[in-house]
Amino acid sequence: MNAFLTRAGDVVGRPVLTLHGDAIAQVKDVIVDPETGSVRAFTLSGRGMLSGPLKEAVPWSAVHALGRDAVMVADRDALREGAGTASDSEGGTNMLGTRVLTQEGEDVGKVTDVVLDVTTEEARLVGYEVRLDRHDEEGTVLIPVSAPVVVSAENVLVPAAALRSTTDDLADFRKAAGGPHEEGADDAEQ
């Protein structure tokens, strides 16, 4: 599988399938470890419009593959009760709606989504989609982060230098962040 970039919000709603092709759930939320930036688990809901949240979740260690169209697991035993829930998240924070500040104290805007870099081994937070609240700028930008940043219930702190590498297009994210990009090897999901 080629590495690709995606927004966590685009993963929400993807079906969770076994390697035998059975649809067993769909992704409700993506749980990211605030210290490492790695995806820890996916909380789940049942399949279909009238299905509610499930008590089970899929820890990253049980994910066979995260693809553009589905999350693949070996079988139904990959679902674990309570994995990735609030009691298991060890201080995880819902970052959506959180204020983004530079480490120098500049208020940038609010997090509307997070950017994940998905490889065969892991999915890692590499940036934030932020709705700008600054007087001189409007709209939404993608801000890269090279390492986990300070996250609290109220704020996400990013280096001021990250603001010089913003883009509004996921396809240009690696280039804006200064990361490697080989034509055809890495694809951003639109």
PDB file of C-alpha atoms in Angstrom, residues 3-171:
ATOM      1  CA  ALA A   3       1.413   6.072   1.840  1.00  0.00           C
ATOM      2  CA  PHE A   4      -1.266   8.727   1.578  1.00  0.00           C
ATOM      3  CA  LEU A   5      -2.602  11.759   3.396  1.00  0.00           C
ATOM      4  CA  THR A   6      -6.174  12.055   4.561  1.00  0.00           C
ATOM      5  CA  ARG A   7      -8.256  14.115   6.926  1.00  0.00           C
ATOM      6  CA  ALA A   8      -9.473  12.232  10.010  1.00  0.00           C
ATOM      7  CA  GLY A   9     -12.955  13.495   9.190  1.00  0.00           C
ATOM      8  CA  ASP A  10     -12.774  11.641   5.877  1.00  0.00           C
ATOM      9  CA  VAL A  11     -12.078   8.372   7.734  1.00  0.00           C
ATOM     10  CA  VAL A  12     -15.242   8.792   9.809  1.00  0.00           C
ATOM     11  CA  GLY A  13     -18.031   6.773   8.234  1.00  0.00           C
ATOM     12  CA  ARG A  14     -15.742   4.341   6.404  1.00  0.00           C
ATOM     13  CA  PRO A  15     -16.819   0.726   6.741  1.00  0.00           C
ATOM     14  CA  VAL A  16     -14.846  -1.685   8.880  1.00  0.00           C
ATOM     15  CA  LEU A  17     -14.464  -4.917   6.902  1.00  0.00           C
ATOM     16  CA  THR A  18     -12.987  -8.297   7.720  1.00  0.00           C
ATOM     17  CA  LEU A  19     -10.485  -9.881   5.344  1.00  0.00           C
ATOM     18  CA  HIS A  20     -13.377 -12.146   4.291  1.00  0.00           C
ATOM     19  CA  GLY A  21     -15.361  -9.089   3.149  1.00  0.00           C
ATOM     20  CA  ASP A  22     -17.891  -8.932   5.991  1.00  0.00           C
ATOM     21  CA  ALA A  23     -18.953  -5.396   6.927  1.00  0.00           C
ATOM     22  CA  ILE A  24     -19.015  -5.391  10.737  1.00  0.00           C
ATOM     23  CA  ALA A  25     -19.178  -1.681  11.650  1.00  0.00           C
ATOM     24  CA  GLN A  26     -18.244   1.800  10.514  1.00  0.00           C
ATOM     25  CA  VAL A  27     -15.793   4.315  11.948  1.00  0.00           C
ATOM     26  CA  LYS A  28     -17.414   6.785  14.355  1.00  0.00           C
ATOM     27  CA  ASP A  29     -14.292   8.627  15.609  1.00  0.00           C
ATOM     28  CA  VAL A  30     -10.521   8.545  15.245  1.00  0.00           C
ATOM     29  CA  ILE A  31      -8.639   8.477  18.559  1.00  0.00           C
ATOM     30  CA  VAL A  32      -5.166  10.068  18.358  1.00  0.00           C
ATOM     31  CA  ASP A  33      -2.575   9.706  21.113  1.00  0.00           C
ATOM     32  CA  PRO A  34      -1.833  13.327  22.145  1.00  0.00           C
ATOM     33  CA  GLU A  35       1.762  12.517  23.137  1.00  0.00           C
ATOM     34  CA  THR A  36       2.902  10.626  20.038  1.00  0.00           C
ATOM     35  CA  GLY A  37       0.453  11.801  17.381  1.00  0.00           C
ATOM     36  CA  SER A  38      -0.247   8.188  16.379  1.00  0.00           C
ATOM     37  CA  VAL A  39      -3.758   6.912  15.768  1.00  0.00           C
ATOM     38  CA  ARG A  40      -4.584   4.778  18.796  1.00  0.00           C
ATOM     39  CA  ALA A  41      -8.017   3.383  17.861  1.00  0.00           C
ATOM     40  CA  PHE A  42     -11.259   3.845  15.961  1.00  0.00           C
ATOM     41  CA  THR A  43     -14.523   4.060  17.874  1.00  0.00           C
ATOM     42  CA  LEU A  44     -17.370   2.437  15.988  1.00  0.00           C
ATOM     43  CA  SER A  45     -21.015   2.662  15.144  1.00  0.00           C
ATOM     44  CA  GLY A  46     -23.249   0.092  13.527  1.00  0.00           C
ATOM     45  CA  ARG A  47     -23.813  -0.003   9.784  1.00  0.00           C
ATOM     46  CA  GLY A  48     -26.813   1.894   8.470  1.00  0.00           C
ATOM     47  CA  MET A  49     -28.639   5.115   9.207  1.00  0.00           C
ATOM     48  CA  LEU A  50     -30.506   3.898  12.275  1.00  0.00           C
ATOM     49  CA  SER A  51     -27.525   2.210  13.929  1.00  0.00           C
ATOM     50  CA  GLY A  52     -26.035   3.846  16.984  1.00  0.00           C
ATOM     51  CA  PRO A  53     -22.596   3.767  18.581  1.00  0.00           C
ATOM     52  CA  LEU A  54     -21.076   0.422  19.531  1.00  0.00           C
ATOM     53  CA  LYS A  55     -19.370  -0.352  22.838  1.00  0.00           C
ATOM     54  CA  GLU A  56     -16.490  -1.927  20.924  1.00  0.00           C
ATOM     55  CA  ALA A  57     -13.655  -0.140  19.193  1.00  0.00           C
ATOM     56  CA  VAL A  58     -10.772  -1.243  16.995  1.00  0.00           C
ATOM     57  CA  PRO A  59      -7.328  -0.572  18.473  1.00  0.00           C
ATOM     58  CA  TRP A  60      -4.671   0.326  15.887  1.00  0.00           C
ATOM     59  CA  SER A  61      -2.804  -2.898  16.724  1.00  0.00           C
ATOM     60  CA  ALA A  62      -5.770  -4.865  15.321  1.00  0.00           C
ATOM     61  CA  VAL A  63      -5.987  -2.888  12.056  1.00  0.00           C
ATOM     62  CA  HIS A  64      -4.773  -4.878   9.076  1.00  0.00           C
ATOM     63  CA  ALA A  65      -4.981  -1.840   6.761  1.00  0.00           C
ATOM     64  CA  LEU A  66      -6.449   1.639   6.608  1.00  0.00           C
ATOM     65  CA  GLY A  67      -7.293   2.280   2.996  1.00  0.00           C
ATOM     66  CA  ARG A  68      -8.976   5.030   1.051  1.00  0.00           C
ATOM     67  CA  ASP A  69     -12.317   3.222   1.159  1.00  0.00           C
ATOM     68  CA  ALA A  70     -12.339   1.000   4.265  1.00  0.00           C
ATOM     69  CA  VAL A  71     -10.635  -0.093   7.455  1.00  0.00           C
ATOM     70  CA  MET A  72      -9.606  -3.747   7.187  1.00  0.00           C
ATOM     71  CA  VAL A  73      -9.365  -6.108  10.172  1.00  0.00           C
ATOM     72  CA  ALA A  74      -8.626  -9.838  10.272  1.00  0.00           C
ATOM     73  CA  ASP A  75     -12.011 -10.810  11.710  1.00  0.00           C
ATOM     74  CA  ARG A  76     -14.716  -9.802  14.186  1.00  0.00           C
ATOM     75  CA  ASP A  77     -12.310 -10.587  17.084  1.00  0.00           C
ATOM     76  CA  ALA A  78     -10.467  -7.344  16.229  1.00  0.00           C
ATOM     77  CA  LEU A  79     -13.238  -5.415  17.983  1.00  0.00           C
ATOM     78  CA  ARG A  80     -12.396  -4.783  21.644  1.00  0.00           C
ATOM     79  CA  GLU A  81     -14.854  -3.530  24.227  1.00  0.00           C
ATOM     80  CA  GLY A  82     -13.799  -0.140  25.567  1.00  0.00           C
ATOM     81  CA  ALA A  83     -10.645   0.180  23.435  1.00  0.00           C
ATOM     82  CA  GLY A  84     -10.093   3.833  22.611  1.00  0.00           C
ATOM     83  CA  THR A  85     -12.978   5.135  24.692  1.00  0.00           C
ATOM     84  CA  ALA A  86     -12.715   8.019  27.129  1.00  0.00           C
ATOM     85  CA  SER A  87     -11.761   5.693  30.003  1.00  0.00           C
ATOM     86  CA  ASP A  88      -8.989   4.146  27.875  1.00  0.00           C
ATOM     87  CA  SER A  89      -7.745   7.289  26.160  1.00  0.00           C
ATOM     88  CA  GLU A  90      -5.341   8.322  28.933  1.00  0.00           C
ATOM     89  CA  GLY A  91      -6.023  12.009  28.672  1.00  0.00           C
ATOM     90  CA  GLY A  92      -6.896  12.233  24.990  1.00  0.00           C
ATOM     91  CA  THR A  93      -8.657  15.400  23.910  1.00  0.00           C
ATOM     92  CA  ASN A  94     -11.168  16.075  21.171  1.00  0.00           C
ATOM     93  CA  MET A  95      -9.221  18.641  19.170  1.00  0.00           C
ATOM     94  CA  LEU A  96     -12.089  19.793  16.945  1.00  0.00           C
ATOM     95  CA  GLY A  97     -13.037  23.356  17.815  1.00  0.00           C
ATOM     96  CA  THR A  98      -9.868  23.832  19.874  1.00  0.00           C
ATOM     97  CA  ARG A  99      -8.072  27.171  19.478  1.00  0.00           C
ATOM     98  CA  VAL A 100      -4.732  27.112  17.673  1.00  0.00           C
ATOM     99  CA  LEU A 101      -2.083  29.411  19.120  1.00  0.00           C
ATOM    100  CA  THR A 102       1.541  29.830  18.157  1.00  0.00           C
ATOM    101  CA  GLN A 103       4.074  29.192  20.880  1.00  0.00           C
ATOM    102  CA  GLU A 104       4.603  32.964  20.795  1.00  0.00           C
ATOM    103  CA  GLY A 105       0.929  33.551  21.722  1.00  0.00           C
ATOM    104  CA  GLU A 106      -0.616  34.477  18.343  1.00  0.00           C
ATOM    105  CA  ASP A 107      -4.239  33.317  17.986  1.00  0.00           C
ATOM    106  CA  VAL A 108      -4.563  31.610  14.601  1.00  0.00           C
ATOM    107  CA  GLY A 109      -8.057  30.077  14.579  1.00  0.00           C
ATOM    108  CA  LYS A 110      -9.914  26.858  15.420  1.00  0.00           C
ATOM    109  CA  VAL A 111      -9.170  23.232  14.497  1.00  0.00           C
ATOM    110  CA  THR A 112     -11.757  21.863  12.046  1.00  0.00           C
ATOM    111  CA  ASP A 113      -9.952  18.578  11.278  1.00  0.00           C
ATOM    112  CA  VAL A 114      -6.576  16.850  11.556  1.00  0.00           C
ATOM    113  CA  VAL A 115      -4.344  15.589   8.740  1.00  0.00           C
ATOM    114  CA  LEU A 116      -3.152  11.986   8.984  1.00  0.00           C
ATOM    115  CA  ASP A 117      -0.203  10.422   7.191  1.00  0.00           C
ATOM    116  CA  VAL A 118      -1.184   6.789   6.597  1.00  0.00           C
ATOM    117  CA  THR A 119       1.460   4.118   5.941  1.00  0.00           C
ATOM    118  CA  THR A 120       1.388   0.341   6.216  1.00  0.00           C
ATOM    119  CA  GLU A 121       2.745   0.570   9.761  1.00  0.00           C
ATOM    120  CA  GLU A 122       0.845   3.498  11.252  1.00  0.00           C
ATOM    121  CA  ALA A 123      -1.360   6.515  10.850  1.00  0.00           C
ATOM    122  CA  ARG A 124       0.094   9.664  12.401  1.00  0.00           C
ATOM    123  CA  LEU A 125      -1.164  13.209  12.915  1.00  0.00           C
ATOM    124  CA  VAL A 126       0.991  15.491  10.743  1.00  0.00           C
ATOM    125  CA  GLY A 127      -1.097  18.648  10.632  1.00  0.00           C
ATOM    126  CA  TYR A 128      -4.239  20.562  11.467  1.00  0.00           C
ATOM    127  CA  GLU A 129      -6.964  21.985   9.284  1.00  0.00           C
ATOM    128  CA  VAL A 130      -7.699  25.385  10.825  1.00  0.00           C
ATOM    129  CA  ARG A 131     -10.445  27.944  10.206  1.00  0.00           C
ATOM    130  CA  LEU A 132      -8.611  31.249  10.367  1.00  0.00           C
ATOM    131  CA  ASP A 133      -9.906  33.908  12.759  1.00  0.00           C
ATOM    132  CA  ARG A 134      -7.317  36.525  11.927  1.00  0.00           C
ATOM    133  CA  HIS A 135      -8.359  39.932  10.631  1.00  0.00           C
ATOM    134  CA  ASP A 136      -6.012  39.831   7.648  1.00  0.00           C
ATOM    135  CA  GLU A 137      -6.974  36.319   6.494  1.00  0.00           C
ATOM    136  CA  GLU A 138     -10.123  34.225   6.078  1.00  0.00           C
ATOM    137  CA  GLY A 139     -10.833  30.651   5.123  1.00  0.00           C
ATOM    138  CA  THR A 140      -9.309  27.330   6.042  1.00  0.00           C
ATOM    139  CA  VAL A 141      -5.640  26.331   5.870  1.00  0.00           C
ATOM    140  CA  LEU A 142      -3.650  23.187   6.572  1.00  0.00           C
ATOM    141  CA  ILE A 143      -0.851  23.724   9.099  1.00  0.00           C
ATOM    142  CA  PRO A 144       1.870  21.050   9.231  1.00  0.00           C
ATOM    143  CA  VAL A 145       3.400  19.903  12.500  1.00  0.00           C
ATOM    144  CA  SER A 146       6.580  17.838  12.503  1.00  0.00           C
ATOM    145  CA  ALA A 147       6.213  16.477  16.035  1.00  0.00           C
ATOM    146  CA  PRO A 148       3.466  16.225  18.625  1.00  0.00           C
ATOM    147  CA  VAL A 149       2.549  19.634  19.943  1.00  0.00           C
ATOM    148  CA  VAL A 150       1.042  20.739  23.213  1.00  0.00           C
ATOM    149  CA  VAL A 151      -2.678  20.006  23.268  1.00  0.00           C
ATOM    150  CA  SER A 152      -5.020  20.957  26.095  1.00  0.00           C
ATOM    151  CA  ALA A 153      -8.789  21.066  26.337  1.00  0.00           C
ATOM    152  CA  GLU A 154      -8.646  24.719  25.247  1.00  0.00           C
ATOM    153  CA  ASN A 155      -5.606  25.123  22.982  1.00  0.00           C
ATOM    154  CA  VAL A 156      -3.244  23.527  20.504  1.00  0.00           C
ATOM    155  CA  LEU A 157       0.181  25.177  20.394  1.00  0.00           C
ATOM    156  CA  VAL A 158       2.143  25.163  17.128  1.00  0.00           C
ATOM    157  CA  PRO A 159       5.496  26.714  16.274  1.00  0.00           C
ATOM    158  CA  ALA A 160       5.176  30.083  14.526  1.00  0.00           C
ATOM    159  CA  ALA A 161       7.372  28.656  11.754  1.00  0.00           C
ATOM    160  CA  ALA A 162       4.554  26.223  10.887  1.00  0.00           C
ATOM    161  CA  LEU A 163       2.463  29.192   9.711  1.00  0.00           C
ATOM    162  CA  ARG A 164       4.993  29.840   6.937  1.00  0.00           C
ATOM    163  CA  SER A 165       4.280  26.377   5.508  1.00  0.00           C
ATOM    164  CA  THR A 166       0.505  26.440   5.221  1.00  0.00           C
ATOM    165  CA  THR A 167      -1.523  25.340   2.227  1.00  0.00           C
ATOM    166  CA  ASP A 168      -5.223  25.089   1.526  1.00  0.00           C
ATOM    167  CA  ASP A 169      -4.870  21.939  -0.593  1.00  0.00           C
ATOM    168  CA  LEU A 170      -4.208  18.473   0.804  1.00  0.00           C
ATOM    169  CA  ALA A 171      -2.499  17.495  -2.462  1.00  0.00           C
TER     170      ALA A 171
END
